[in-house]
Amino acid sequence: MYQWRKFEFFEKKLAGKCSIPEEVSGRIECCSSGRGKVVIGCDDGTVSFLDRGLNFSYGFQAHSSSVLFLQQLKQRNYLVTIGEDEQITPQQSAMCLKVFDLDRMQSEGTSSSSTSPDCIGILRIFTNQFPEAKITSFLVLEEAPPILLIAIGLDNGCIYCIKGDIARERITRFKLEVDNLSDKSLSSVTGLGFRVDGQALQLFAVTPSSVSLFILQNKTSRGQTLDQIGSNANSVAMSDRSELIIGRPEAVYFYEVDGRGPCWAFEGQKKFLGWFRGYLLCVIADQRNGYDTFNIYDLKNRLIAHSLVVKEVSHMLCEWGNIILIMADKSALCIGEKDMESKLDMLFKKNLYTVAINLVQSQQADAAATAEVLRKYGDHLYSKQDYDEAMAQYIHTIGHLEPSYVIQKFLDAQRIYNLTNYLEKLHEKGLASKDHTTLLLNCYTKLKDVDKLNVFIKSEDGVGEHKFDVETAIRVCRATNYHEHAMYVAKKAGKHEWYLKILLEDLGRYEEALQYISSLEPSQAGVTVKEYGKILVEHKPVETIEILMRLCTEDGESGKRRAANVAYLNMLPSPVDFLNIFIHHLPSLMDFLEKYTNKVKDSPAQVEIHNTLLELYLSNDLSFSSISQASNGEDLNLRARSGATATSRSGSNGKFIADGKDSNKVKDRLEKQEKGLRLLKSAWPSELEHPLYDVDLAIILCEMNEFKEGLLYLYEKMKLYKEVIACYMQAHDHEGLIACCKRLGDSGKGGDPTLWADLLKYFGELGEDCSKEVKEVLTYIERDDILPPIIVLQTLSRNPCLTLSVIKDYIARKLEQESKLIEEDRRAIEKYQETTSAMRKEIQDLRTNARIFQLSKCTACTFTLDLPAVHFMCIHSFHQRCLGDNEKECPVCAPEYKSVLETKRSLEQNSKDQDRFFQQVKSSKDGFSVIAEYFGKGVISKTSSGPTGGS
């Protein structure tokens, strides 16, 4: 034990000098502490209370003679004492036990100034069943209130136990026998200690010759001897782990329920033993000089926390976080523990870092405080250039010390191994940032330690995730040309974009990249193709198109579903999403879209796809020089055949180009135009009102690229016949123009006859001889009566190259026809005039002459007409009974008259509908005839003039 270091972790309190107050006049027999006070019992029977500064608080007379033992309870503010009182009878013992309630004070005698606590229970210790003996030890255990368990050790080896509510005198007594030796000096009970283990209650008993353990169960108890050595009085204590501690001259022994435990060889006569906050307190008597030595042992760290030579100690107790020693001369010493910071500063000054570490760990200091001690220890070792051991200390600070503090110290290339070790531990604990991952990987690459790099890259935590930032690891490995490691991490973490970036941009392994994309889920494959499709199309166009076809159609596993499933088609990626990857490879785009449209007929994006294909087919300024590279052999053969056909056609039109390069361009252009025209027709079926492409875009493309066939088809489908003939007029194709008008100008087939009028106007303004064409046009104008002759004459008169002979026959026929019409009209007028004169004459006759009714039968019932009868001016006669209530109208003539009135009313109503009138005028071949008809029916009347001022 002399090898244990001594430290001054404790210091004297209360200025180092204090004493028991003078108010405590008797000899101190016993002491106790608790609930913030110190209690002293004296031989004169008084009990005194001292406050925190060991000042006298108050006192009272507890016993008449002497106070031998006392204990301040912790749970309740009770004081239990054992002392001598006056002996009432010779048979009764003077020794009694009292319980005082310190919260209930009462006045003593007539003086109101002196008070004492209420004594709630007095109990005679010795009875006939429990013979009197000398009391050598005393201990109280507080069970569930108000139950107390009191153990009283005697010099005859017995222990009297009293259990119950003493205030109500509801108690039970029982006796425990420890030793029954003839020599009382060896059998007296010198120490007691309670141990509560769950529901079990155990009692340690110490004699000078043994250590025993009693298990108390209800009213029964059984004991066992733990050791055959014991201890004297005051050398017994209990640790905070409920271990029994006894002191003997050769050592200090610890006991548990199963026997002796560890022992510590502290030599010397142990006058007092105690336990304070994990420290062992020991007062050792020095027989040579009569002084005592007070030591405080830290058993965990094997050091002496405090050592002090003191006078003869009579009592030792703990309260207020201090240790209080009461000397035989009534002086006192108060010792308190220094704070942790002071203790650590003391150790740091002596460079005792290991002791400091053990100290903070044994006293369960917080992790931050421990890390600070470890940091200082690491700094100390670093200053001594013991880098390996310094790093070992720094590693223990991970989670509390800022990593940059350590990293800065070991950035030197010579200490890269230590830095690597620290960074590895940082990643193992999941506390590494992206920068730490970067630094660690750089360390591996500088050390060229591929094995460690493999272990780090392939390491995972408990849930299968990497312990580092994945993207950082990929970037660093890629930058240091460890591409395989970067690819492993990317593939393991599902970072498909990174994996493909390395394959394509760094390694150029295009086929492997395509295989990897094929192995991905469709959604992931689509994302990767969008990002890296440009590179793939540039180097592997055919294979890339195959992957896109699998993504956008129902190939592979999805082929089990039918194309009729519109909902499923909507879930598939659209080819429109991938157009951007073909921005520099338009031939491949055309190939892809053609394959897609051949396979999928009802794509949700077919309008956009057709628009794109039309632009590819019809645009002349797009580069298709690499078309042969992007196509396989079959495509090349097909293009060659198509090219030959296009060449023959161009040769027949007189447009053959001798130059080989230009000839190929012309062939490609003609071939694309053929495809464009087929698409225009196939994407506008006859049953659809609108085509499966943007018509306006198609027209613009045809006009910009001078694609006449496509433009004519679109105009004709849109029934823009005037625009159709305008195209022929612009090309001066008279034969085609007349053929077009024959096809589109036939009103019987839904055509527009006015086209012939536009055609006649064209020839009238042409300025060249076109007699043949004009005669043919006039034939159709005359057949359908499209224009009046006067308009025909006016139109053709503008062409100076046309002679009268061109229209002579037409004019003659028209004049003859008009003459016939005039004659027919003249005869109709004469007829209407005669009818009108007859009507006027009849009206005049009715107004001026009498009408004789000679009918003898009723017109309705055909019976003989008798009175009363009704005669109408229309020469119809009726019985009045046959007319009923309607006597004002002839039943025979009324329907015809009402029909005329209704017709007139309808005409008058129609006269107000101007839109209908103008529509009839516009749609009629002869608008003047419509106006004349309205006047003839009286629908349009003269406008009545308002009254004038003159006349």
JSON list of N, CA and C in Angstrom, two decimals, residues 635-651 656 663-672 674:
[
{"chain": "A", "resi": 635, "resn": "ASP", "atom": "N", "xyz": [-31.20, -1.85, -94.11]},
{"chain": "A", "resi": 635, "resn": "ASP", "atom": "CA", "xyz": [-31.67, -0.50, -94.38]},
{"chain": "A", "resi": 635, "resn": "ASP", "atom": "C", "xyz": [-30.96, 0.10, -95.58]},
{"chain": "A", "resi": 636, "resn": "LEU", "atom": "N", "xyz": [-29.63, -0.20, -95.70]},
{"chain": "A", "resi": 636, "resn": "LEU", "atom": "CA", "xyz": [-28.87, 0.35, -96.80]},
{"chain": "A", "resi": 636, "resn": "LEU", "atom": "C", "xyz": [-29.38, -0.20, -98.14]},
{"chain": "A", "resi": 637, "resn": "ASN", "atom": "N", "xyz": [-29.68, -1.49, -98.17]},
{"chain": "A", "resi": 637, "resn": "ASN", "atom": "CA", "xyz": [-30.20, -2.06, -99.41]},
{"chain": "A", "resi": 637, "resn": "ASN", "atom": "C", "xyz": [-31.54, -1.43, -99.78]},
{"chain": "A", "resi": 638, "resn": "LEU", "atom": "N", "xyz": [-32.38, -1.25, -98.77]},
{"chain": "A", "resi": 638, "resn": "LEU", "atom": "CA", "xyz": [-33.68, -0.63, -99.03]},
{"chain": "A", "resi": 638, "resn": "LEU", "atom": "C", "xyz": [-33.51, 0.78, -99.58]},
{"chain": "A", "resi": 639, "resn": "ARG", "atom": "N", "xyz": [-32.57, 1.51, -98.97]},
{"chain": "A", "resi": 639, "resn": "ARG", "atom": "CA", "xyz": [-32.36, 2.88, -99.41]},
{"chain": "A", "resi": 639, "resn": "ARG", "atom": "C", "xyz": [-31.79, 2.90, -100.84]},
{"chain": "A", "resi": 640, "resn": "ALA", "atom": "N", "xyz": [-30.98, 1.90, -101.15]},
{"chain": "A", "resi": 640, "resn": "ALA", "atom": "CA", "xyz": [-30.40, 1.85, -102.50]},
{"chain": "A", "resi": 640, "resn": "ALA", "atom": "C", "xyz": [-31.49, 1.64, -103.54]},
{"chain": "A", "resi": 641, "resn": "ARG", "atom": "N", "xyz": [-32.42, 0.71, -103.24]},
{"chain": "A", "resi": 641, "resn": "ARG", "atom": "CA", "xyz": [-33.51, 0.48, -104.20]},
{"chain": "A", "resi": 641, "resn": "ARG", "atom": "C", "xyz": [-34.37, 1.73, -104.36]},
{"chain": "A", "resi": 642, "resn": "SER", "atom": "N", "xyz": [-34.70, 2.35, -103.20]},
{"chain": "A", "resi": 642, "resn": "SER", "atom": "CA", "xyz": [-35.52, 3.57, -103.26]},
{"chain": "A", "resi": 642, "resn": "SER", "atom": "C", "xyz": [-34.79, 4.66, -104.01]},
{"chain": "A", "resi": 643, "resn": "GLY", "atom": "N", "xyz": [-33.48, 4.72, -103.80]},
{"chain": "A", "resi": 643, "resn": "GLY", "atom": "CA", "xyz": [-32.70, 5.75, -104.48]},
{"chain": "A", "resi": 643, "resn": "GLY", "atom": "C", "xyz": [-32.71, 5.57, -105.98]},
{"chain": "A", "resi": 644, "resn": "ALA", "atom": "N", "xyz": [-32.64, 4.31, -106.41]},
{"chain": "A", "resi": 644, "resn": "ALA", "atom": "CA", "xyz": [-32.66, 4.06, -107.85]},
{"chain": "A", "resi": 644, "resn": "ALA", "atom": "C", "xyz": [-33.97, 4.51, -108.47]},
{"chain": "A", "resi": 645, "resn": "THR", "atom": "N", "xyz": [-35.05, 4.21, -107.77]},
{"chain": "A", "resi": 645, "resn": "THR", "atom": "CA", "xyz": [-36.37, 4.64, -108.27]},
{"chain": "A", "resi": 645, "resn": "THR", "atom": "C", "xyz": [-36.44, 6.15, -108.35]},
{"chain": "A", "resi": 646, "resn": "ALA", "atom": "N", "xyz": [-35.95, 6.80, -107.30]},
{"chain": "A", "resi": 646, "resn": "ALA", "atom": "CA", "xyz": [-35.98, 8.27, -107.28]},
{"chain": "A", "resi": 646, "resn": "ALA", "atom": "C", "xyz": [-35.13, 8.84, -108.40]},
{"chain": "A", "resi": 647, "resn": "THR", "atom": "N", "xyz": [-34.02, 8.17, -108.73]},
{"chain": "A", "resi": 647, "resn": "THR", "atom": "CA", "xyz": [-33.13, 8.68, -109.79]},
{"chain": "A", "resi": 647, "resn": "THR", "atom": "C", "xyz": [-33.82, 8.61, -111.15]},
{"chain": "A", "resi": 648, "resn": "SER", "atom": "N", "xyz": [-34.48, 7.47, -111.38]},
{"chain": "A", "resi": 648, "resn": "SER", "atom": "CA", "xyz": [-35.17, 7.35, -112.67]},
{"chain": "A", "resi": 648, "resn": "SER", "atom": "C", "xyz": [-36.25, 8.39, -112.81]},
{"chain": "A", "resi": 649, "resn": "ARG", "atom": "N", "xyz": [-36.95, 8.66, -111.68]},
{"chain": "A", "resi": 649, "resn": "ARG", "atom": "CA", "xyz": [-38.02, 9.65, -111.73]},
{"chain": "A", "resi": 649, "resn": "ARG", "atom": "C", "xyz": [-37.45, 11.04, -112.00]},
{"chain": "A", "resi": 650, "resn": "SER", "atom": "N", "xyz": [-36.35, 11.34, -111.33]},
{"chain": "A", "resi": 650, "resn": "SER", "atom": "CA", "xyz": [-35.77, 12.67, -111.54]},
{"chain": "A", "resi": 650, "resn": "SER", "atom": "C", "xyz": [-35.21, 12.81, -112.94]},
{"chain": "A", "resi": 651, "resn": "GLY", "atom": "N", "xyz": [-34.71, 11.69, -113.49]},
{"chain": "A", "resi": 651, "resn": "GLY", "atom": "CA", "xyz": [-34.20, 11.76, -114.86]},
{"chain": "A", "resi": 651, "resn": "GLY", "atom": "C", "xyz": [-35.30, 12.01, -115.85]},
{"chain": "A", "resi": 656, "resn": "PHE", "atom": "N", "xyz": [-31.87, 15.30, -113.71]},
{"chain": "A", "resi": 656, "resn": "PHE", "atom": "CA", "xyz": [-30.77, 14.41, -113.35]},
{"chain": "A", "resi": 656, "resn": "PHE", "atom": "C", "xyz": [-29.50, 15.22, -113.09]},
{"chain": "A", "resi": 663, "resn": "SER", "atom": "N", "xyz": [-26.20, 13.82, -106.48]},
{"chain": "A", "resi": 663, "resn": "SER", "atom": "CA", "xyz": [-27.21, 12.83, -106.84]},
{"chain": "A", "resi": 663, "resn": "SER", "atom": "C", "xyz": [-27.71, 12.08, -105.62]},
{"chain": "A", "resi": 664, "resn": "ASN", "atom": "N", "xyz": [-26.81, 11.73, -104.73]},
{"chain": "A", "resi": 664, "resn": "ASN", "atom": "CA", "xyz": [-27.23, 11.03, -103.50]},
{"chain": "A", "resi": 664, "resn": "ASN", "atom": "C", "xyz": [-28.12, 11.91, -102.65]},
{"chain": "A", "resi": 665, "resn": "LYS", "atom": "N", "xyz": [-27.81, 13.19, -102.62]},
{"chain": "A", "resi": 665, "resn": "LYS", "atom": "CA", "xyz": [-28.65, 14.11, -101.84]},
{"chain": "A", "resi": 665, "resn": "LYS", "atom": "C", "xyz": [-30.06, 14.17, -102.41]},
{"chain": "A", "resi": 666, "resn": "VAL", "atom": "N", "xyz": [-30.12, 14.22, -103.76]},
{"chain": "A", "resi": 666, "resn": "VAL", "atom": "CA", "xyz": [-31.43, 14.29, -104.40]},
{"chain": "A", "resi": 666, "resn": "VAL", "atom": "C", "xyz": [-32.22, 13.01, -104.13]},
{"chain": "A", "resi": 667, "resn": "LYS", "atom": "N", "xyz": [-31.51, 11.87, -104.21]},
{"chain": "A", "resi": 667, "resn": "LYS", "atom": "CA", "xyz": [-32.18, 10.60, -103.94]},
{"chain": "A", "resi": 667, "resn": "LYS", "atom": "C", "xyz": [-32.73, 10.57, -102.51]},
{"chain": "A", "resi": 668, "resn": "ASP", "atom": "N", "xyz": [-31.90, 11.00, -101.57]},
{"chain": "A", "resi": 668, "resn": "ASP", "atom": "CA", "xyz": [-32.35, 11.00, -100.17]},
{"chain": "A", "resi": 668, "resn": "ASP", "atom": "C", "xyz": [-33.54, 11.93, -99.98]},
{"chain": "A", "resi": 669, "resn": "ARG", "atom": "N", "xyz": [-33.47, 13.06, -100.65]},
{"chain": "A", "resi": 669, "resn": "ARG", "atom": "CA", "xyz": [-34.56, 14.03, -100.49]},
{"chain": "A", "resi": 669, "resn": "ARG", "atom": "C", "xyz": [-35.87, 13.48, -101.05]},
{"chain": "A", "resi": 670, "resn": "LEU", "atom": "N", "xyz": [-35.79, 12.89, -102.27]},
{"chain": "A", "resi": 670, "resn": "LEU", "atom": "CA", "xyz": [-36.99, 12.33, -102.88]},
{"chain": "A", "resi": 670, "resn": "LEU", "atom": "C", "xyz": [-37.55, 11.18, -102.04]},
{"chain": "A", "resi": 671, "resn": "GLU", "atom": "N", "xyz": [-36.64, 10.37, -101.51]},
{"chain": "A", "resi": 671, "resn": "GLU", "atom": "CA", "xyz": [-37.08, 9.25, -100.68]},
{"chain": "A", "resi": 671, "resn": "GLU", "atom": "C", "xyz": [-37.79, 9.75, -99.42]},
{"chain": "A", "resi": 672, "resn": "LYS", "atom": "N", "xyz": [-37.23, 10.78, -98.81]},
{"chain": "A", "resi": 672, "resn": "LYS", "atom": "CA", "xyz": [-37.87, 11.32, -97.61]},
{"chain": "A", "resi": 672, "resn": "LYS", "atom": "C", "xyz": [-39.21, 11.96, -97.93]},
{"chain": "A", "resi": 674, "resn": "GLU", "atom": "N", "xyz": [-41.23, 11.05, -100.28]},
{"chain": "A", "resi": 674, "resn": "GLU", "atom": "CA", "xyz": [-42.19, 9.97, -100.46]},
{"chain": "A", "resi": 674, "resn": "GLU", "atom": "C", "xyz": [-42.68, 9.47, -99.11]}
]
